[in-house]
CSV table of C-alpha atoms in Angstrom, one decimal:
chain,number,residue,atom,x,y,z
C,1,MET,CA,34.5,-0.1,-15.8
C,2,ILE,CA,31.4,-2.2,-15.8
C,3,HIS,CA,30.0,-3.0,-12.3
C,4,TRP,CA,28.6,-6.5,-12.6
C,5,GLN,CA,28.6,-7.6,-9.0
C,6,PRO,CA,25.5,-7.9,-6.8
C,7,THR,CA,24.4,-4.9,-4.8
C,8,ALA,CA,23.7,-7.0,-1.8
C,9,THR,CA,26.2,-9.3,0.0
C,10,ILE,CA,25.8,-13.0,-0.3
C,11,ASP,CA,25.2,-13.2,3.4
C,12,THR,CA,22.3,-10.7,3.1
C,13,LEU,CA,20.8,-12.7,0.2
C,14,GLN,CA,20.9,-15.8,2.4
C,15,GLN,CA,19.0,-13.8,5.1
C,16,ARG,CA,16.6,-12.6,2.5
C,17,ALA,CA,15.9,-16.2,1.3
C,18,ALA,CA,15.4,-17.3,5.0
C,19,ALA,CA,12.8,-14.4,5.4
C,20,LEU,CA,10.9,-15.5,2.3
C,21,LYS,CA,10.8,-19.0,3.6
C,22,ASP,CA,9.5,-17.8,7.0
C,23,ILE,CA,6.7,-15.8,5.3
C,24,ARG,CA,5.6,-18.8,3.3
C,25,LEU,CA,5.7,-21.1,6.3
C,26,PHE,CA,3.7,-18.5,8.3
C,27,PHE,CA,0.8,-18.6,5.8
C,28,SER,CA,1.0,-22.3,5.2
C,29,GLU,CA,0.5,-23.0,8.9
C,30,ARG,CA,-2.6,-20.8,8.8
C,31,GLY,CA,-4.2,-22.4,5.8
C,32,VAL,CA,-3.7,-19.4,3.5
C,33,LEU,CA,-3.2,-20.4,-0.1
C,34,GLU,CA,-0.3,-18.9,-2.1
C,35,VAL,CA,-1.4,-17.8,-5.5
C,36,ASP,CA,0.7,-17.0,-8.6
C,37,VAL,CA,-1.0,-14.3,-10.7
C,38,PRO,CA,0.2,-12.5,-13.8
C,39,VAL,CA,2.7,-9.6,-13.6
C,40,LEU,CA,1.7,-8.6,-17.1
C,41,GLY,CA,-2.0,-7.7,-17.5
C,42,GLN,CA,-4.4,-5.9,-19.8
C,43,ALA,CA,-5.5,-3.5,-17.1
C,44,ALA,CA,-3.8,-1.2,-14.6
C,45,VAL,CA,-4.7,0.9,-11.6
C,46,THR,CA,-6.3,4.3,-12.2
C,47,ASP,CA,-4.8,5.8,-9.1
C,48,LEU,CA,-3.5,9.3,-9.8
C,49,HIS,CA,-0.3,8.7,-7.8
C,50,ILE,CA,0.7,5.4,-9.3
C,51,ASP,CA,2.2,5.2,-12.8
C,52,CYS,CA,2.4,1.7,-14.3
C,53,ILE,CA,5.0,0.5,-16.8
C,54,MET,CA,3.6,-0.2,-20.2
C,55,ALA,CA,4.7,-2.9,-22.6
C,56,GLU,CA,3.6,-3.8,-26.1
C,57,VAL,CA,2.8,-7.5,-26.7
C,58,SER,CA,1.8,-8.6,-30.2
C,59,GLY,CA,0.7,-5.1,-31.0
C,60,GLN,CA,-1.4,-4.8,-27.9
C,61,ARG,CA,-0.9,-2.6,-24.8
C,62,ARG,CA,-0.1,-4.4,-21.6
C,63,TYR,CA,0.9,-3.2,-18.1
C,64,LEU,CA,3.4,-4.6,-15.6
C,65,GLN,CA,1.3,-4.8,-12.5
C,66,SER,CA,1.8,-2.4,-9.7
C,67,SER,CA,0.0,-4.8,-7.4
C,68,PRO,CA,-1.6,-8.2,-7.7
C,69,GLU,CA,-4.8,-6.8,-6.2
C,70,PHE,CA,-7.2,-6.9,-9.1
C,71,PHE,CA,-6.3,-10.5,-10.0
C,72,MET,CA,-6.5,-11.6,-6.4
C,73,LYS,CA,-10.0,-10.0,-6.0
C,74,ARG,CA,-11.1,-12.0,-9.1
C,75,LEU,CA,-9.9,-15.1,-7.3
C,76,LEU,CA,-11.7,-14.2,-4.1
C,77,ALA,CA,-14.9,-13.7,-6.1
C,78,ALA,CA,-14.4,-17.1,-7.6
C,79,GLY,CA,-14.3,-18.7,-4.2
C,80,SER,CA,-10.6,-19.1,-3.5
C,81,GLY,CA,-10.9,-18.4,0.3
C,82,PRO,CA,-7.9,-16.7,2.1
C,83,ILE,CA,-5.0,-16.1,-0.3
C,84,TYR,CA,-1.6,-14.5,-0.4
C,85,TYR,CA,0.9,-13.4,-3.1
C,86,LEU,CA,4.6,-13.1,-2.7
C,87,GLY,CA,6.3,-11.8,-5.8
C,88,LYS,CA,7.3,-8.9,-8.0
C,89,ALA,CA,5.4,-5.7,-8.6
C,90,PHE,CA,6.4,-2.7,-10.7
C,91,ARG,CA,5.9,1.1,-10.6
C,92,ASN,CA,7.3,3.8,-12.9
C,93,ASP,CA,9.2,6.8,-11.6
C,94,GLU,CA,10.0,5.2,-8.3
C,95,SER,CA,13.7,5.2,-7.6
C,96,GLY,CA,15.7,6.1,-4.5
C,97,ARG,CA,17.0,4.7,-1.2
C,98,ARG,CA,13.5,3.2,-0.4
C,99,HIS,CA,12.2,2.8,-3.9
C,100,ASN,CA,13.0,0.7,-6.9
C,101,PRO,CA,10.8,0.3,-10.1
C,102,GLU,CA,10.8,-3.5,-9.5
C,103,PHE,CA,10.2,-4.7,-6.0
C,104,THR,CA,8.9,-7.6,-4.0
C,105,MET,CA,5.4,-7.4,-2.6
C,106,LEU,CA,3.5,-9.5,-0.1
C,107,GLU,CA,-0.2,-9.1,-0.4
C,108,TRP,CA,-2.9,-11.1,1.4
C,109,TYR,CA,-6.7,-11.2,2.0
C,110,ARG,CA,-8.8,-12.5,4.8
C,111,GLN,CA,-12.6,-13.1,4.5
C,112,GLY,CA,-14.8,-12.2,7.4
C,113,TRP,CA,-12.1,-10.3,9.3
C,114,ASN,CA,-11.9,-6.6,10.2
C,115,GLU,CA,-8.9,-4.2,10.1
C,116,GLN,CA,-7.9,-4.9,13.7
C,117,GLN,CA,-7.6,-8.6,13.1
C,118,LEU,CA,-5.5,-8.1,10.0
C,119,MET,CA,-3.2,-5.6,11.7
C,120,ALA,CA,-2.7,-8.1,14.6
C,121,GLU,CA,-1.8,-10.8,12.1
C,122,LEU,CA,0.6,-8.4,10.2
C,123,ALA,CA,2.3,-7.6,13.5
C,124,LEU,CA,2.7,-11.3,14.3
C,125,LEU,CA,4.1,-11.9,10.8
C,126,VAL,CA,6.7,-9.2,11.2
C,127,GLU,CA,7.7,-10.5,14.6
C,128,THR,CA,8.0,-14.0,13.2
C,129,VAL,CA,10.3,-12.8,10.4
C,130,ALA,CA,12.3,-10.6,12.9
C,131,GLY,CA,12.7,-13.5,15.2
C,132,GLN,CA,11.8,-11.4,18.2
C,133,PRO,CA,8.9,-9.5,19.8
C,134,LEU,CA,8.4,-5.8,18.8
C,135,THR,CA,6.7,-2.9,20.3
C,136,VAL,CA,3.3,-2.5,18.7
C,137,ALA,CA,1.2,0.6,18.9
C,138,MET,CA,-2.3,1.0,17.6
C,139,ARG,CA,-3.3,4.6,16.8
C,140,THR,CA,-5.8,6.5,14.7
C,141,TYR,CA,-5.0,9.0,12.0
C,142,ARG,CA,-6.7,11.7,14.0
C,143,GLU,CA,-4.6,11.1,17.1
C,144,VAL,CA,-1.2,11.2,15.5
C,145,PHE,CA,-2.2,14.2,13.3
C,146,VAL,CA,-3.6,16.3,16.1
C,147,GLU,CA,-0.6,15.5,18.3
C,148,GLN,CA,1.8,17.0,15.8
C,149,THR,CA,-0.2,19.8,14.3
C,150,THR,CA,-3.1,20.5,16.7
C,151,LEU,CA,-5.4,20.3,13.7
C,152,ASP,CA,-8.2,17.8,13.3
C,153,PRO,CA,-7.6,16.2,9.8
C,154,HIS,CA,-11.3,15.4,9.3
C,155,ARG,CA,-12.8,18.8,10.3
C,156,THR,CA,-10.2,21.5,9.6
C,157,GLN,CA,-11.0,23.7,6.6
C,158,THR,CA,-9.1,22.9,3.4
C,159,SER,CA,-7.7,26.4,3.3
C,160,GLU,CA,-6.1,25.9,6.7
C,161,LEU,CA,-4.5,22.6,5.5
C,162,GLN,CA,-3.2,24.4,2.4
C,163,ARG,CA,-1.6,27.1,4.7
C,164,LEU,CA,0.0,24.4,6.9
C,165,ALA,CA,1.3,22.5,3.9
C,166,ALA,CA,2.8,25.6,2.5
C,167,GLU,CA,4.4,26.5,5.8
C,168,VAL,CA,6.1,23.1,6.3
C,169,SER,CA,7.2,22.7,2.7
C,170,GLY,CA,8.0,26.2,1.5
C,171,ARG,CA,5.8,25.7,-1.6
C,172,ASP,CA,2.5,27.1,-2.8
C,173,PHE,CA,-0.4,24.7,-2.0
C,174,SER,CA,-3.2,27.2,-2.7
C,175,ASP,CA,-4.5,25.1,-5.7
C,176,SER,CA,-3.9,21.7,-4.0
C,177,SER,CA,-6.6,19.3,-3.0
C,178,ARG,CA,-7.4,18.4,0.6
C,179,SER,CA,-5.9,15.0,0.1
C,180,GLU,CA,-2.6,16.4,-1.3
C,181,CYS,CA,-2.2,18.7,1.7
C,182,LEU,CA,-2.9,15.9,4.2
C,183,ASP,CA,-0.4,13.7,2.4
C,184,LEU,CA,2.3,16.3,2.5
C,185,VAL,CA,1.8,17.3,6.1
C,186,PHE,CA,1.7,13.6,7.2
C,187,SER,CA,4.9,12.7,5.4
C,188,LEU,CA,6.9,15.8,6.6
C,189,VAL,CA,5.5,16.3,10.1
C,190,VAL,CA,3.8,13.2,11.4
C,191,GLU,CA,5.9,10.3,10.0
C,192,PRO,CA,9.2,11.7,11.4
C,193,SER,CA,7.6,11.8,14.9
C,194,LEU,CA,6.6,8.1,14.9
C,195,PRO,CA,8.3,6.0,17.5
C,196,SER,CA,10.5,2.9,16.8
C,197,GLY,CA,8.8,-0.4,16.6
C,198,LEU,CA,5.5,-1.1,14.7
C,199,VAL,CA,2.9,1.6,14.6
C,200,CYS,CA,-0.5,0.7,13.0
C,201,ILE,CA,-2.6,3.8,12.0
C,202,GLU,CA,-6.2,3.4,11.1
C,203,GLY,CA,-9.2,5.7,10.3
C,204,TYR,CA,-7.8,7.7,7.4
C,205,PRO,CA,-9.6,10.7,6.0
C,206,ALA,CA,-12.5,9.9,3.7
C,207,CYS,CA,-10.9,11.8,0.9
C,208,GLN,CA,-8.1,9.2,1.0
C,209,SER,CA,-10.3,6.1,0.8
C,210,ALA,CA,-8.8,4.8,-2.5
C,211,LEU,CA,-10.3,1.2,-2.6
C,212,ALA,CA,-11.5,1.1,1.0
C,213,ARG,CA,-15.0,1.3,2.4
C,214,LEU,CA,-16.2,4.3,4.3
C,215,ALA,CA,-17.7,4.2,7.8
C,216,LYS,CA,-18.3,6.4,10.8
C,217,ASP,CA,-15.7,6.2,13.6
C,218,ALA,CA,-16.3,6.4,17.4
C,219,ALA,CA,-16.6,10.2,17.1
C,220,GLY,CA,-19.2,9.9,14.4
C,221,GLU,CA,-16.8,11.1,11.7
C,222,LEU,CA,-16.9,9.5,8.2
C,223,VAL,CA,-13.5,7.9,7.7
C,224,ALA,CA,-11.9,5.4,5.3
C,225,ARG,CA,-11.6,1.9,6.7
C,226,ARG,CA,-8.0,2.0,5.7
C,227,PHE,CA,-4.8,1.5,7.7
C,228,GLU,CA,-1.0,1.9,7.2
C,229,VAL,CA,1.7,0.2,9.2
C,230,PHE,CA,5.1,1.8,9.9
C,231,LEU,CA,8.3,0.1,11.2
C,232,ASN,CA,10.8,2.5,12.9
C,233,GLY,CA,9.0,5.4,11.1
C,234,VAL,CA,9.2,3.9,7.6
C,235,GLU,CA,6.0,3.0,5.8
C,236,LEU,CA,5.8,-0.7,5.5
C,237,ALA,CA,2.2,-1.7,4.6
C,238,ASN,CA,-1.2,-0.4,3.4
C,239,GLY,CA,-4.4,-2.2,4.1
C,240,TYR,CA,-8.2,-1.8,3.5
C,241,CYS,CA,-11.6,-3.1,4.4
C,242,GLU,CA,-12.2,-3.8,0.7
C,243,LEU,CA,-14.8,-2.1,-1.4
C,244,THR,CA,-17.3,-4.7,-2.7
C,245,ASP,CA,-20.0,-2.5,-4.3
C,246,PRO,CA,-19.4,-2.5,-8.1
C,247,LEU,CA,-21.3,0.8,-8.6
C,248,GLU,CA,-19.2,2.6,-6.0
C,249,GLN,CA,-16.0,1.0,-7.5
C,250,GLN,CA,-17.0,2.2,-11.0
C,251,SER,CA,-17.6,5.7,-9.6
C,252,ARG,CA,-14.2,5.9,-7.9
C,253,PHE,CA,-12.5,4.6,-11.1
C,254,GLN,CA,-14.2,7.4,-13.1
C,255,ALA,CA,-13.1,10.0,-10.5
C,256,ASP,CA,-9.6,8.7,-10.8
C,257,VAL,CA,-9.8,9.0,-14.6
C,258,ALA,CA,-10.9,12.6,-14.3
C,259,LEU,CA,-8.0,13.4,-11.9
C,260,ARG,CA,-5.5,11.9,-14.3
C,261,ARG,CA,-6.9,13.9,-17.2
C,262,ALA,CA,-6.6,17.1,-15.2
C,263,ALA,CA,-3.0,16.3,-14.2
C,264,GLY,CA,-2.1,15.5,-17.9
C,265,LYS,CA,-1.4,11.9,-17.2
C,266,ALA,CA,-2.0,8.9,-19.5
C,267,ARG,CA,-5.5,7.7,-19.5
C,268,ILE,CA,-6.1,4.3,-17.8
C,269,GLU,CA,-9.3,2.5,-18.5
C,270,PRO,CA,-11.1,0.9,-15.5
C,271,ASP,CA,-10.6,-2.8,-15.2
C,272,LYS,CA,-13.8,-4.3,-16.6
C,273,LYS,CA,-13.0,-7.8,-15.4
C,274,LEU,CA,-12.6,-6.6,-11.8
C,275,LEU,CA,-15.9,-4.8,-12.1
C,276,ALA,CA,-17.5,-8.0,-13.4
C,277,ALA,CA,-16.1,-9.9,-10.5
C,278,LEU,CA,-17.5,-7.4,-8.1
C,279,GLN,CA,-20.9,-7.7,-9.8
C,280,SER,CA,-20.7,-11.5,-9.4
C,281,GLY,CA,-20.0,-11.0,-5.7
C,282,LEU,CA,-16.8,-10.2,-3.8
C,283,PRO,CA,-17.0,-11.6,-0.3
C,284,ASP,CA,-16.5,-9.2,2.7
C,285,CYS,CA,-12.8,-9.1,3.2
C,286,VAL,CA,-9.8,-7.1,4.3
C,287,GLY,CA,-6.5,-7.0,2.5
C,288,VAL,CA,-3.0,-5.6,3.0
C,289,ALA,CA,0.1,-5.1,0.8
C,290,LEU,CA,3.5,-5.1,2.5
C,291,GLY,CA,6.8,-4.0,0.9
C,292,VAL,CA,9.2,-7.0,1.6
C,293,ASP,CA,12.3,-5.1,0.6
C,294,ARG,CA,11.5,-2.3,3.0
C,295,LEU,CA,10.9,-4.9,5.8
C,296,LEU,CA,14.2,-6.4,5.1
C,297,MET,CA,15.9,-3.0,5.1
C,298,GLN,CA,14.6,-2.4,8.6
C,299,LEU,CA,15.3,-5.8,10.0
C,300,LEU,CA,18.8,-5.9,8.6
C,301,GLY,CA,19.8,-2.3,9.4
C,302,GLN,CA,20.2,-1.2,5.8
C,303,ASN,CA,19.4,2.3,4.6
C,304,ASP,CA,19.4,1.6,0.9
C,305,ILE,CA,17.0,-0.8,-0.9
C,306,GLY,CA,19.8,-2.0,-3.2
C,307,LYS,CA,21.6,-3.5,-0.2
C,308,VAL,CA,18.8,-6.1,0.3
C,309,MET,CA,18.3,-6.9,-3.4
C,310,ALA,CA,20.6,-9.0,-5.6
C,311,PHE,CA,20.7,-6.4,-8.4
C,312,ILE,CA,19.5,-2.9,-9.2
C,313,ASP,CA,19.9,-2.7,-13.0
């Protein structure tokens, strides 16, 4: 029997439409421009942990975009001012109760702001969509990691992190990187301990900087100016104080390419147009990407992403 009906109820789809309307109104009232960028592009992210979906168009390789980030940064460099994107993004090999290869992403950028200002705006946005105030906690990565493991994520030896990762997972981590061990322990030990409501965590380890700038924290430790936001223990958003140095960006791209080669993954060439935009001058800015489907799951009390999407084909 062919199952043709929607995976979400019509009532849920009406609530989803209302939430998208609320998001657009939120940014319109604050003078943030909505931008419509391509979902099919010549370049893709080089991140080891993200696999993009390839397509062939007129004999040329293209990629369904895993994020509108690179296009949005080109707009920022061209003088767009504050912007947001609300639309589809795609990632390969991501399926499950909280994942779907095609999903809805909200991403926005603010010039001249810091991470704390952006986290505050994100919290206000979520409260606006929820229609009620929420408990909001601001924490550092070090604080939550030490509370659950007693280990300092910035100073503990990699061998000790490998031991802990093996202990909590039952797998061998002796050849794993520091970043991989931290990721594993954070997801299995720290995330389940997070309280209900919104929890904003900043000051990630330098080895997990991705596209974020590095800076020293209050303790003099070099950390990534990166944050993640969780709602009721579920990862909701990921934000950065954006990297603007084209040489540093090129270096990180090349490091990613080497990691992908070592892991036997498809080679992804760095986005030359993004690098050219950075060379032209990307203004100081912060940006954040939020999973809209996950937000709706939490606000509507659903435990499966399909329950807040019209179809999962």
